[in-house]
Short mmCIF file of C-alpha atoms (C1' of nucleotides) in Angstrom, two decimals:
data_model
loop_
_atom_site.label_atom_id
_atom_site.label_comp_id
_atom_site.label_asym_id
_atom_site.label_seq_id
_atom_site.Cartn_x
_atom_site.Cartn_y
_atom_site.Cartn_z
CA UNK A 1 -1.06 2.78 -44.10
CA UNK A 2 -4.29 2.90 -42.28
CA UNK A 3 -5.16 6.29 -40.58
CA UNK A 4 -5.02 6.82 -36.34
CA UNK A 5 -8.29 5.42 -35.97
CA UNK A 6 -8.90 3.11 -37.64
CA UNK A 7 -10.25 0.05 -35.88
CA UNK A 8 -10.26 -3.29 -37.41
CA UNK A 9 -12.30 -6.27 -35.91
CA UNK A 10 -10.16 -9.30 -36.64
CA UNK A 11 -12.51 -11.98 -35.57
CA UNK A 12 -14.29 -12.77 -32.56
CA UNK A 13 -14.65 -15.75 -29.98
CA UNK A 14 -18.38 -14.94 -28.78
CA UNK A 15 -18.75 -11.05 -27.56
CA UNK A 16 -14.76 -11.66 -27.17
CA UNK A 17 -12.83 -9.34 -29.72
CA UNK A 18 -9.80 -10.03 -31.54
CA UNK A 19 -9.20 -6.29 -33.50
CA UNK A 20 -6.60 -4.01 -34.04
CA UNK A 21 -6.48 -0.01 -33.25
CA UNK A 22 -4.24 2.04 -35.49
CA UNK A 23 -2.69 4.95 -33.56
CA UNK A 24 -0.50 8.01 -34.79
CA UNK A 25 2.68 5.79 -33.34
CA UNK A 26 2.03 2.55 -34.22
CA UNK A 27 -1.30 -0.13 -34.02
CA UNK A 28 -2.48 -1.76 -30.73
CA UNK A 29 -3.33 -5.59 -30.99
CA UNK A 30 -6.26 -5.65 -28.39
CA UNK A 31 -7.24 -7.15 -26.08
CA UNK A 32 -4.95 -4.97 -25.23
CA UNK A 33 -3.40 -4.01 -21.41
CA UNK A 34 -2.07 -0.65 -20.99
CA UNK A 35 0.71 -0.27 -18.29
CA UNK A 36 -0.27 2.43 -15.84
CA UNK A 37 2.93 5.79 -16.13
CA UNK A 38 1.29 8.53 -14.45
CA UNK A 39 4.12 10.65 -14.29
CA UNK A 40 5.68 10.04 -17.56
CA UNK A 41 7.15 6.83 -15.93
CA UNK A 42 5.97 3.00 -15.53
CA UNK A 43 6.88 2.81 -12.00
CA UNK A 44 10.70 1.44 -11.39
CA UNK A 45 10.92 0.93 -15.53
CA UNK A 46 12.48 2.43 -18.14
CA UNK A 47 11.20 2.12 -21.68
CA UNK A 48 13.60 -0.90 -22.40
CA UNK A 49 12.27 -2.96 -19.91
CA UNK A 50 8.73 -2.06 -21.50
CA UNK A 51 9.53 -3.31 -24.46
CA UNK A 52 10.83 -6.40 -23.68
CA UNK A 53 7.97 -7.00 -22.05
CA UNK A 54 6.51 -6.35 -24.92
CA UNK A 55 4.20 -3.47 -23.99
CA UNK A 56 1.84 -1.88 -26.63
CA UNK A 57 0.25 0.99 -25.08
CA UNK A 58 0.95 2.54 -21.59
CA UNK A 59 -0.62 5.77 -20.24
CA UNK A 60 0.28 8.48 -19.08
CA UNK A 61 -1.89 11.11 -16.48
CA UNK A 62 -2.79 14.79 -17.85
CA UNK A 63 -3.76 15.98 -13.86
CA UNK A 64 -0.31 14.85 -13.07
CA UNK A 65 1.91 15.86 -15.71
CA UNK A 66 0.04 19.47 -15.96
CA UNK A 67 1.09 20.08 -11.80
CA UNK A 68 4.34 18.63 -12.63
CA UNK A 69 6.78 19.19 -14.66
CA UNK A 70 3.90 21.01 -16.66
CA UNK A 71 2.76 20.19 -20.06
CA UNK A 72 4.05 22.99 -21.58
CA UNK A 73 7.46 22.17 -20.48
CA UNK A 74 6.66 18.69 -21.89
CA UNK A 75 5.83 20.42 -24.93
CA UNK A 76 9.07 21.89 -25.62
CA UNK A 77 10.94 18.91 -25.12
CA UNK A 78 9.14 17.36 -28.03
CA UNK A 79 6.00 16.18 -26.28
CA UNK A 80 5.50 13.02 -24.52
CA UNK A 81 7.13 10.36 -26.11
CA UNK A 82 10.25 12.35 -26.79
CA UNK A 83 10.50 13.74 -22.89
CA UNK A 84 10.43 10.19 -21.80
CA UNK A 85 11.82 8.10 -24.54
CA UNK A 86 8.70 5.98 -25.32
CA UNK A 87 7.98 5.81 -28.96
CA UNK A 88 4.96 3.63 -29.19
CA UNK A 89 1.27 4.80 -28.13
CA UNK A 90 -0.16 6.90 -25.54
CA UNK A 91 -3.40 7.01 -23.75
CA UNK A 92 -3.68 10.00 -21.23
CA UNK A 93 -6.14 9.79 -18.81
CA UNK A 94 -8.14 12.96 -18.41
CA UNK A 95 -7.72 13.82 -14.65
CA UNK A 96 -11.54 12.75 -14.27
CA UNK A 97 -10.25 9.95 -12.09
CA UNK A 98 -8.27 12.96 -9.85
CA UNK A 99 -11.63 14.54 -9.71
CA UNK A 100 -12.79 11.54 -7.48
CA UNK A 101 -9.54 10.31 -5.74
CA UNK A 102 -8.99 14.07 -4.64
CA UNK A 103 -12.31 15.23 -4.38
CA UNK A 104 -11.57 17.14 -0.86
CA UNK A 105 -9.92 19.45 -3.46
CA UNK A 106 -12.00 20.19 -5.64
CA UNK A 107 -15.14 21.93 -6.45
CA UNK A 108 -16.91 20.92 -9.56
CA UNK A 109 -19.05 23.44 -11.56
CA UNK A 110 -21.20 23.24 -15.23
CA UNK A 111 -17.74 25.27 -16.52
CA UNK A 112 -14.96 22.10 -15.43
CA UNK A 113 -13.40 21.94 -12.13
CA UNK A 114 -12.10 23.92 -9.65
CA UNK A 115 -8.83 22.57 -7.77
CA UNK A 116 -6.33 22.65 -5.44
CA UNK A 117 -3.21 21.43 -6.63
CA UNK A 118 -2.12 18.34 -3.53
CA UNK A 119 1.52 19.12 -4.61
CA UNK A 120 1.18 23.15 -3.35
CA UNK A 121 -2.09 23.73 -2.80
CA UNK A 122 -2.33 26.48 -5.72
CA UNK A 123 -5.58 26.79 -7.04
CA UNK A 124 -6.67 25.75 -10.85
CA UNK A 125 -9.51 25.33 -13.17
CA UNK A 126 -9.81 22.07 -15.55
CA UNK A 127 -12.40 22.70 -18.22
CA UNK A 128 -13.27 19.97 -21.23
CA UNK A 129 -11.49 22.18 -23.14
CA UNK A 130 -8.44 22.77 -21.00
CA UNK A 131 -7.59 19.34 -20.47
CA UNK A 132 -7.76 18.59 -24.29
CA UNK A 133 -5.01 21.70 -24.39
CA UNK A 134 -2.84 19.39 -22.21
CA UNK A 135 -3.36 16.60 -23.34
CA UNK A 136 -2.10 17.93 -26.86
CA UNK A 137 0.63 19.34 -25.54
CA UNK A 138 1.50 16.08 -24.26
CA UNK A 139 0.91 14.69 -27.87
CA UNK A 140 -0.55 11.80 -26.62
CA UNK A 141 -2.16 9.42 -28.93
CA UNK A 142 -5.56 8.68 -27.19
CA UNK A 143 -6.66 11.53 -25.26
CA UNK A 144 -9.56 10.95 -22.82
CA UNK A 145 -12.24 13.50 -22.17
CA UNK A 146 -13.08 15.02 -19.18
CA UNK A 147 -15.48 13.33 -16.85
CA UNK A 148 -16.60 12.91 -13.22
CA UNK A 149 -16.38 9.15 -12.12
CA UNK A 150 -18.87 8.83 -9.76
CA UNK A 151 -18.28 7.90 -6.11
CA UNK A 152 -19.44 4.16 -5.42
CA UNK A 153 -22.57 4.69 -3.45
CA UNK A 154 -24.02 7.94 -5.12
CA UNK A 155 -28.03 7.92 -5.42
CA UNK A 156 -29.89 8.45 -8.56
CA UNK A 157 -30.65 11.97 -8.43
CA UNK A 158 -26.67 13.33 -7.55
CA UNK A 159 -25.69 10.44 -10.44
CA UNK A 160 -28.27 11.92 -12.67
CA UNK A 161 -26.69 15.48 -12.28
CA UNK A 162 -23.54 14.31 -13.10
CA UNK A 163 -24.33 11.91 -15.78
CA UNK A 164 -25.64 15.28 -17.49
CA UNK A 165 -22.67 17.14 -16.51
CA UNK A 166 -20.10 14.22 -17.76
CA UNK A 167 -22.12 14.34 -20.96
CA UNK A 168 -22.30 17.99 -21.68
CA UNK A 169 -18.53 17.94 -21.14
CA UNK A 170 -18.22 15.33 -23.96
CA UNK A 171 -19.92 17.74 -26.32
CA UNK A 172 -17.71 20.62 -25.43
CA UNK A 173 -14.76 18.17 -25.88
CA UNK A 174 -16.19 17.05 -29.23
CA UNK A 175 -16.65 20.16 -30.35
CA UNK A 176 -13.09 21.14 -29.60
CA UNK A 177 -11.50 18.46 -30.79
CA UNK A 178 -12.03 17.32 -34.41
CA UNK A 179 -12.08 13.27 -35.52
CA UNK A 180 -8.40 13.37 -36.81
CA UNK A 181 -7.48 16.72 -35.73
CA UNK A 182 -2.99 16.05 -34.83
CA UNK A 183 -3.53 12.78 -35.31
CA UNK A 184 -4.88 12.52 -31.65
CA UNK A 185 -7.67 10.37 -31.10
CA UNK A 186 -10.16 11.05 -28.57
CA UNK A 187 -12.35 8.90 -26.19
CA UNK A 188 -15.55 9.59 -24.56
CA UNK A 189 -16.57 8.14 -21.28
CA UNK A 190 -19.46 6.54 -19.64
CA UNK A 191 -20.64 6.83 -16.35
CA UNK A 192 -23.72 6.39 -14.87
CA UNK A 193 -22.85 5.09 -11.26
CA UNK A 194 -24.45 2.00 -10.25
CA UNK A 195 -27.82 2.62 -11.90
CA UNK A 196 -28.46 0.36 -15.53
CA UNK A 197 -31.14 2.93 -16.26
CA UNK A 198 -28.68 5.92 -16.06
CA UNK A 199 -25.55 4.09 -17.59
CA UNK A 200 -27.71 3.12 -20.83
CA UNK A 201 -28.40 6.76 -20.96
CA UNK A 202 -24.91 7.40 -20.45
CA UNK A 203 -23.86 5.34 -23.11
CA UNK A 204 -26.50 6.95 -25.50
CA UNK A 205 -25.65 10.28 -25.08
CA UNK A 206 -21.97 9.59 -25.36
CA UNK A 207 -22.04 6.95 -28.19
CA UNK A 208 -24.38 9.66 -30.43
CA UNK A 209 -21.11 12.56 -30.30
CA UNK A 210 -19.18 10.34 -32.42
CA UNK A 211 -15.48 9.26 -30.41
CA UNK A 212 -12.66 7.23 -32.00
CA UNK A 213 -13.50 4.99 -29.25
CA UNK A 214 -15.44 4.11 -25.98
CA UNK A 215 -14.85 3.91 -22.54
CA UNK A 216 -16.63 2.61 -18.75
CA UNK A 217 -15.70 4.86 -16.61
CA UNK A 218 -16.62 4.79 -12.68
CA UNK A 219 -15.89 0.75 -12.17
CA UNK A 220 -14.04 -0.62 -9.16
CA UNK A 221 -14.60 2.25 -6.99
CA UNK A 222 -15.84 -0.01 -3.88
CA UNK A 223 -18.31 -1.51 -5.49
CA UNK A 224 -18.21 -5.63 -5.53
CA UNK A 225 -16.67 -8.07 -7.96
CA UNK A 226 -20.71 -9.45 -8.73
CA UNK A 227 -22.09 -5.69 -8.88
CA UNK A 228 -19.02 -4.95 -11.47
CA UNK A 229 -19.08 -7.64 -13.40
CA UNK A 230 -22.86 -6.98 -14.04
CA UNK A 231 -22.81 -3.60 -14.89
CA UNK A 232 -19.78 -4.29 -17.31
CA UNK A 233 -21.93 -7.09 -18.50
CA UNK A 234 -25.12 -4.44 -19.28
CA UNK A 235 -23.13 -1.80 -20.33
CA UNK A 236 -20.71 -3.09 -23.16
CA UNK A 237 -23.30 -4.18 -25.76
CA UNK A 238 -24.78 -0.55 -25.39
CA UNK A 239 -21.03 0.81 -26.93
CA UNK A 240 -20.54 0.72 -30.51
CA UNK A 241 -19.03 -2.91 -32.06
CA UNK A 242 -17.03 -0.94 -34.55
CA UNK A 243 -15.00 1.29 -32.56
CA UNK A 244 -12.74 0.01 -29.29
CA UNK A 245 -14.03 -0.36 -26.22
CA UNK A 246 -12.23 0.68 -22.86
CA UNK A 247 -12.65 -0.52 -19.26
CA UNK A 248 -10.98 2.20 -17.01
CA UNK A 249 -8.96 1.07 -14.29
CA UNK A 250 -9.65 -2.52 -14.54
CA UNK A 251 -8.34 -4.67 -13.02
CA UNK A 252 -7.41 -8.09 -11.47
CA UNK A 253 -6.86 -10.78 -13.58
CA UNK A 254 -10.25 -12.30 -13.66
CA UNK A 255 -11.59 -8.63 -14.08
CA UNK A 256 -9.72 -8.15 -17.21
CA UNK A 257 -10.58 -11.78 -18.71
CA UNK A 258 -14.41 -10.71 -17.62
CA UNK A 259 -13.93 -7.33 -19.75
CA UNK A 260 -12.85 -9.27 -22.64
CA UNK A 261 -15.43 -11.98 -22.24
CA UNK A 262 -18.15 -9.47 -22.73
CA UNK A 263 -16.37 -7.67 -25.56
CA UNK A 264 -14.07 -4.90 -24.31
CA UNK A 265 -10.65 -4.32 -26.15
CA UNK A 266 -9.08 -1.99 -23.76
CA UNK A 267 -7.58 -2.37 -20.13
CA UNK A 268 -5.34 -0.20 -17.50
CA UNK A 269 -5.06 -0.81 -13.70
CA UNK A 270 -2.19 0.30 -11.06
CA UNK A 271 -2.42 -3.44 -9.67
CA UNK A 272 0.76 -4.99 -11.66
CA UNK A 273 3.28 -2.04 -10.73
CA UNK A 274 1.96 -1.46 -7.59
CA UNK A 275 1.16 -4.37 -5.77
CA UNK A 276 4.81 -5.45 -7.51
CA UNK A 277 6.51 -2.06 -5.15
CA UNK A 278 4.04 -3.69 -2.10
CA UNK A 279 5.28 -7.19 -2.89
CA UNK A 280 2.08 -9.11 -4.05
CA UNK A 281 3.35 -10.66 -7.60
CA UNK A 282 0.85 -12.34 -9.79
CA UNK A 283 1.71 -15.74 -11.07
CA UNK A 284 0.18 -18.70 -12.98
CA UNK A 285 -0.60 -20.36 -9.71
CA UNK A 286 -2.04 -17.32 -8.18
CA UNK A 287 -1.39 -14.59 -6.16
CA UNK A 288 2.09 -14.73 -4.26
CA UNK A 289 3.27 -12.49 -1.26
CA UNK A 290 6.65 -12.53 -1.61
CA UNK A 291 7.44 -11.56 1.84
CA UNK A 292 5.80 -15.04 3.34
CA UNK A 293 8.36 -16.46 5.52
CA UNK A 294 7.63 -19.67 3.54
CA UNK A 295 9.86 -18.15 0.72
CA UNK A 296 12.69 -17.40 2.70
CA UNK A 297 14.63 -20.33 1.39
CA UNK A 298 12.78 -21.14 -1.88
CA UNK A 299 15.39 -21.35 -4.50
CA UNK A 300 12.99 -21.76 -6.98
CA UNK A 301 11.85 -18.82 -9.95
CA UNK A 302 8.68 -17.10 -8.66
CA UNK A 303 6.76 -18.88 -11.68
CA UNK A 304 8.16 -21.19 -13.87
CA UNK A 305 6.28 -21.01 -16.33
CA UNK A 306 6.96 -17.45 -17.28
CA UNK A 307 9.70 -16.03 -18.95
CA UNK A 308 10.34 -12.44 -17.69
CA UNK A 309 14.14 -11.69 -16.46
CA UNK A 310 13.07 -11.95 -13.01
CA UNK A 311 11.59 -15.37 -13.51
CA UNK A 312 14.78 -16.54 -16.07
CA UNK A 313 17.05 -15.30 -13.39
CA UNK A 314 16.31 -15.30 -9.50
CA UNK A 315 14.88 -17.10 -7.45
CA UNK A 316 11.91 -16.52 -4.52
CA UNK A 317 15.02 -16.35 -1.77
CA UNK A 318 16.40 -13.51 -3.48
CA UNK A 319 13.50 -11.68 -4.32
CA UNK A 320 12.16 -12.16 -1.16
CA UNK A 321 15.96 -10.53 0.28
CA UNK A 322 15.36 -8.23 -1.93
CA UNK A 323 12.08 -6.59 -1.05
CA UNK A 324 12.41 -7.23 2.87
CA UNK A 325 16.18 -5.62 2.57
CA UNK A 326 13.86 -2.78 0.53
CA UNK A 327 16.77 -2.68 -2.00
CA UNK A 328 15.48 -0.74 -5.01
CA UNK A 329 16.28 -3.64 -7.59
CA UNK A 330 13.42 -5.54 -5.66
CA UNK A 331 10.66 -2.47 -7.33
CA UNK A 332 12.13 -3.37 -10.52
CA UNK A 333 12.42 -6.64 -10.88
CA UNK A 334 8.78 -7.16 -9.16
CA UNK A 335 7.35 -4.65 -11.66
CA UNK A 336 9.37 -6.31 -14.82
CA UNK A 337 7.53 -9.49 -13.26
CA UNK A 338 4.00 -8.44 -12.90
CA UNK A 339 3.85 -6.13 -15.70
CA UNK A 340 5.03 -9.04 -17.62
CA UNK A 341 2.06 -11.05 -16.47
CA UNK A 342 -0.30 -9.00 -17.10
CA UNK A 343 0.87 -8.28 -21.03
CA UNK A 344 0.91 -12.08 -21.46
CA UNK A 345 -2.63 -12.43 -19.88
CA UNK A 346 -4.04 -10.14 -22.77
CA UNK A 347 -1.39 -12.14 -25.07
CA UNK A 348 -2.65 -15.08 -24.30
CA UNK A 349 -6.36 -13.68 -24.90
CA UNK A 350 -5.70 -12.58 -28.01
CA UNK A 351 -4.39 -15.66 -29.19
CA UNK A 352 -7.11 -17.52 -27.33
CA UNK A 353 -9.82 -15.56 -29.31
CA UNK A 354 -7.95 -16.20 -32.48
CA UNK A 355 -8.25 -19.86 -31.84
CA UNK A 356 -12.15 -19.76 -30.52
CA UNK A 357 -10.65 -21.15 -27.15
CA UNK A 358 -10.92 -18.27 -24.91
CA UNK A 359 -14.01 -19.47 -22.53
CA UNK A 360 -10.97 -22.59 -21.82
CA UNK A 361 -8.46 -19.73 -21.44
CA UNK A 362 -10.55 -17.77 -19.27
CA UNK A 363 -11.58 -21.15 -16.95
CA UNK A 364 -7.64 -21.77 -16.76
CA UNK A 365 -7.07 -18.21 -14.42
CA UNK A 366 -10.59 -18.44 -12.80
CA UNK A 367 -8.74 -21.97 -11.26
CA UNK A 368 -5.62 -20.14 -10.34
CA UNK A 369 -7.20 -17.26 -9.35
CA UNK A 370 -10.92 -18.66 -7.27
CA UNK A 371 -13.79 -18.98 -8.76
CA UNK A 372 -15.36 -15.41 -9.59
CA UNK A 373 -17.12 -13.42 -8.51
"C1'" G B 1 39.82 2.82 44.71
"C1'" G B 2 36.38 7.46 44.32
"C1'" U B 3 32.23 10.11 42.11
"C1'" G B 4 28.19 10.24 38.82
"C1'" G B 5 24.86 7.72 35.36
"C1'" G B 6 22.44 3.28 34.06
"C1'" G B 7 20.33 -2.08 33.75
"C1'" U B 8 12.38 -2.31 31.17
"C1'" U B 9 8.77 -7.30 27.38
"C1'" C B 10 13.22 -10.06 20.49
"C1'" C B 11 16.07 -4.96 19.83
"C1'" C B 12 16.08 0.44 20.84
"C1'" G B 13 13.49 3.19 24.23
"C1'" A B 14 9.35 5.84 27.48
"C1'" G B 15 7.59 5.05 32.23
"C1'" U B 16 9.60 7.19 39.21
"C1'" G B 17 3.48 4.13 44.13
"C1'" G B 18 -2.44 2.25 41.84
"C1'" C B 19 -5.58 4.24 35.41
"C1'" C B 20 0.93 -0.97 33.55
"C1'" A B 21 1.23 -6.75 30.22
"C1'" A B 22 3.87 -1.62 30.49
"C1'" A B 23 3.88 4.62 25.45
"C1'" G B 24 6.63 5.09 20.88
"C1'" G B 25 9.87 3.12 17.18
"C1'" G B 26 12.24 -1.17 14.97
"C1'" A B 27 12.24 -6.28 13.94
"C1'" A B 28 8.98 -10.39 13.19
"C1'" C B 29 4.29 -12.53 11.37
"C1'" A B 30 -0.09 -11.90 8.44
"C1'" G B 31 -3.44 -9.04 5.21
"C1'" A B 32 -5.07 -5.15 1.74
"C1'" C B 33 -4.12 -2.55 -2.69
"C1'" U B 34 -8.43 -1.95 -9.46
"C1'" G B 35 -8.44 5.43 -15.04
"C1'" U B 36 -1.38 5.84 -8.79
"C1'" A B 37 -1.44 12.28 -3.37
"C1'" A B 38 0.73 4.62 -2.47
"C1'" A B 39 8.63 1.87 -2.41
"C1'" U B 40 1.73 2.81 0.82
"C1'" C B 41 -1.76 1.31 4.43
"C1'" U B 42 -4.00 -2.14 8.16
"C1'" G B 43 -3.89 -5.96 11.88
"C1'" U B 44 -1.18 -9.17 15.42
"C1'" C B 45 2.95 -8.87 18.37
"C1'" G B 46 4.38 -12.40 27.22
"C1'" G B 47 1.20 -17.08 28.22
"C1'" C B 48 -3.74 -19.16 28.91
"C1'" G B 49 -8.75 -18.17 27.87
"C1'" U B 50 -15.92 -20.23 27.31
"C1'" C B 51 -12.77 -12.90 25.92
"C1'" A B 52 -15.24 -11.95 32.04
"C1'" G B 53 -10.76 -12.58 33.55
"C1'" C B 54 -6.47 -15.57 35.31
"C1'" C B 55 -1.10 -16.38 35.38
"C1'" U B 56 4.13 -14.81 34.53
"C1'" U B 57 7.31 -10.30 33.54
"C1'" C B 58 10.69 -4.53 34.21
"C1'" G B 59 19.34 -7.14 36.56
"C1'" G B 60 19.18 -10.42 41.52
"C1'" U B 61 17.59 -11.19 46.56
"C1'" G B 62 15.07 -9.41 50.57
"C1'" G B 63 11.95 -5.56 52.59
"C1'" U B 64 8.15 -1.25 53.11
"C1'" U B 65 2.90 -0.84 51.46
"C1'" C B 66 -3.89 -2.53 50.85
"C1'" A B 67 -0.89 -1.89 46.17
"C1'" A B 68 6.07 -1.80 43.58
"C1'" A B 69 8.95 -1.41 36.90
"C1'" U B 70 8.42 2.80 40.20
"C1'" C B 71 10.25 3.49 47.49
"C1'" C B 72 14.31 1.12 50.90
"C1'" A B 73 18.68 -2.34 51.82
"C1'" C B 74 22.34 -5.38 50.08
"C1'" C B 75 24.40 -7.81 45.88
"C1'" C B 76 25.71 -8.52 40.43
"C1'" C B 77 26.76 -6.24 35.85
"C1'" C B 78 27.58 -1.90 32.27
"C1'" C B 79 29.12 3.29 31.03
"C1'" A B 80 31.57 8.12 31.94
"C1'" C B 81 34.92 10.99 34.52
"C1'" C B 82 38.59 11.40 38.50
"C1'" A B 83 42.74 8.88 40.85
#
RNA sequence: GGUGGGGUUCCCGAGUGGCCAAAGGGAACAGACUGUAAAUCUGUCGGCGUCAGCCUUCGGUGGUUCAAAUCCACCCCCCACCA
């Protein structure tokens, strides 16, 4: 039984990466898509409905959970798994990402970050080391360390200061946190805004402390598909080949075919569950509003070709009902649908890497999807 | 029969002489959403338009006025209460 850790590279298509990551509850085939469960929840699913769809991975946020219901309360209901009935991997996301989405909150200082909570307004500190505390109490399986993702726009010298402060917070978390220590694995991040120079030194710093695994942190923050895809393009060859690499909060379809084009193993983006609650579903022909008028009296299954429940069993008419009547089945079955598709898009990778076909695979959603970028 | 209240753009509903094609909400029609402060947000929403404007509209008809959804007269509906 391999340890949590353990990363095996099961053969490649190009930079494209066909591996396997060994966690403390159970191995992730990557290309791998995580399923975004901030608050201990996928959105509008329960744990059966992730597993049909045949999730892997899904994450969970430590910002979130800590304001509410606390991780210490998670703790004594057995951790996270236990308190929400999931029994395969966890990634929790740091709160670095909070840092930036909240940032009229917060004040951030060489110790962590100062806080307000947006729940109460109560005032807290998140230090490298602090968040590792929650995260453990949370007992997820891929804890993520404490960062500051960048806002899209920054200059060199504020993204220099940060990139130094991201950094020395990786050490502290390092240093806290043991390789193997619970059986928790932990993650460093890169930033490095915009800038190649800074992200290579990014990736440097953070690749020499000696994670379980990688991660680009900072992407899809404004910035445009071409200015993305380049950066991801510069700054994946710089991580490790040995250990799994993570692209935070990415993305659309083509974003996450990109990622694995130029190597990465790891995805997680909010666009499946919540464009499913705002009623944009993803299907093999493309994107599909499912409030359009034009589907009013379409008695046909959003996409044939897939076989989800809400595809085997309703059609666009009802779905369509559904989300204009703003009946809570419509969340669910939407998010069963596009959390669906995005699973079999990294599926499908996988296999397509196995089979040295993934450049076809990856032309095959670029037609669906437009050209890119 | 009497008294009082009311009829506004698809619906509800503000507006009581000019700044009114008429607040606000809903519906409708589009669009956005990338480590989730998101079951959220944005736009359009009488017609025409070369975007300056022009035309039609506030129960009906007629009138007052430079100007009327707003004032007056009569008429038609609706509601409440009293007989």
């Amino acid at each position: 039984m391999p340890t949590p850790g353990n990363f095996s590279l099961l053969t490649t298509d190009g930079p494209a990466r066909r591996a396997q990551l060994t966690t403390a509850h159970g191995i992730v085939e990557t290309p791998a898509f995580m399923p975004v469960g901030t608050l201990g929840t996928v959105k509008a699913l329960c744990p059966r409905d992730l597993h049909e769809a045949k999730a892997q991975i899904i994450l969970g946020n430590t910002y979130h959970l800590y304001l509410r219901p606390g991780d210490d309360l998670v703790a004594r209901h057995g951790g996270l798994h236990a308190f929400m009935g999931w029994d395969k991997p966890i990634l929790t996301d740091s709160g670095g990402f909070q840092v930036f989405s909240l940032s009229s909150l917060r004040k951030i200082t060489d110790e962590g970050v100062e806080f307000r909570s947006h729940l109460d307004g109560s005032a807290h500190l998140f230090t490298p080391e602090k968040v590792l505390d929650i995260q453990r109490n949370l007992g997820s399986d891929i804890m993520m360390v404490l960062d500051e993702c960048v806002p899209y726009g920054a200059d060199a010298e504020y993204t220099e200061k940060s990139l130094a402060l991201t950094t020395a917070w990786a050490k502290r978390s390092r240093e806290n946190h043991a390789p193997g220590r619970g059986g928790q694995l932990l993650f460093g991040i890169v930033q490095g805004g915009f800038h190649k120079d800074l992200r290579a030194r990014s990736a440097e710093e953070i690749c020499a402390l000696g994670f379980e695994g990688h991660a680009i942190g900072g992407l899809s923050v404004g910035e445009g598909t071409a200015e993305m895809y380049e950066l991801i393009a510069s700054t994946t060859p710089l991580l490790p080949a040995e250990k799994p690499r993570y692209l935070m909060g990415v993305g659309k379809p083509l974003d996450i075919l990109e990622g694995i084009a130029n190597g990465i193993d790891m995805f997680d983006c909010v666009l499946p569950t919540r464009n499913a609650r705002n009623g944009t579903l993803y299907t093999s022909q493309g994107k599909v509003n499912i409030k359009r008028a034009e589907y009013k009296d379409d008695g046909s299954p959003l996409d044939p070709c897939c076989s989800c429940y809400t595809c085997r069993t309703f059609s666009r008419a009802y779905l369509r009902h559904l989300f204009i009547a703003q009946e809570l089945l419509s969340y669910r079955l939407n998010t069963i649908h596009n959390v669906h598709f995005f699973l079999e898009l990294a599926r499908g990778a996988r296999e397509a890497i196995e089979t040295g076909s993934f450049a076809a695979y990856q032309a095959r959603y670029q037609a669906a999807y437009g050209e890119s970028p």
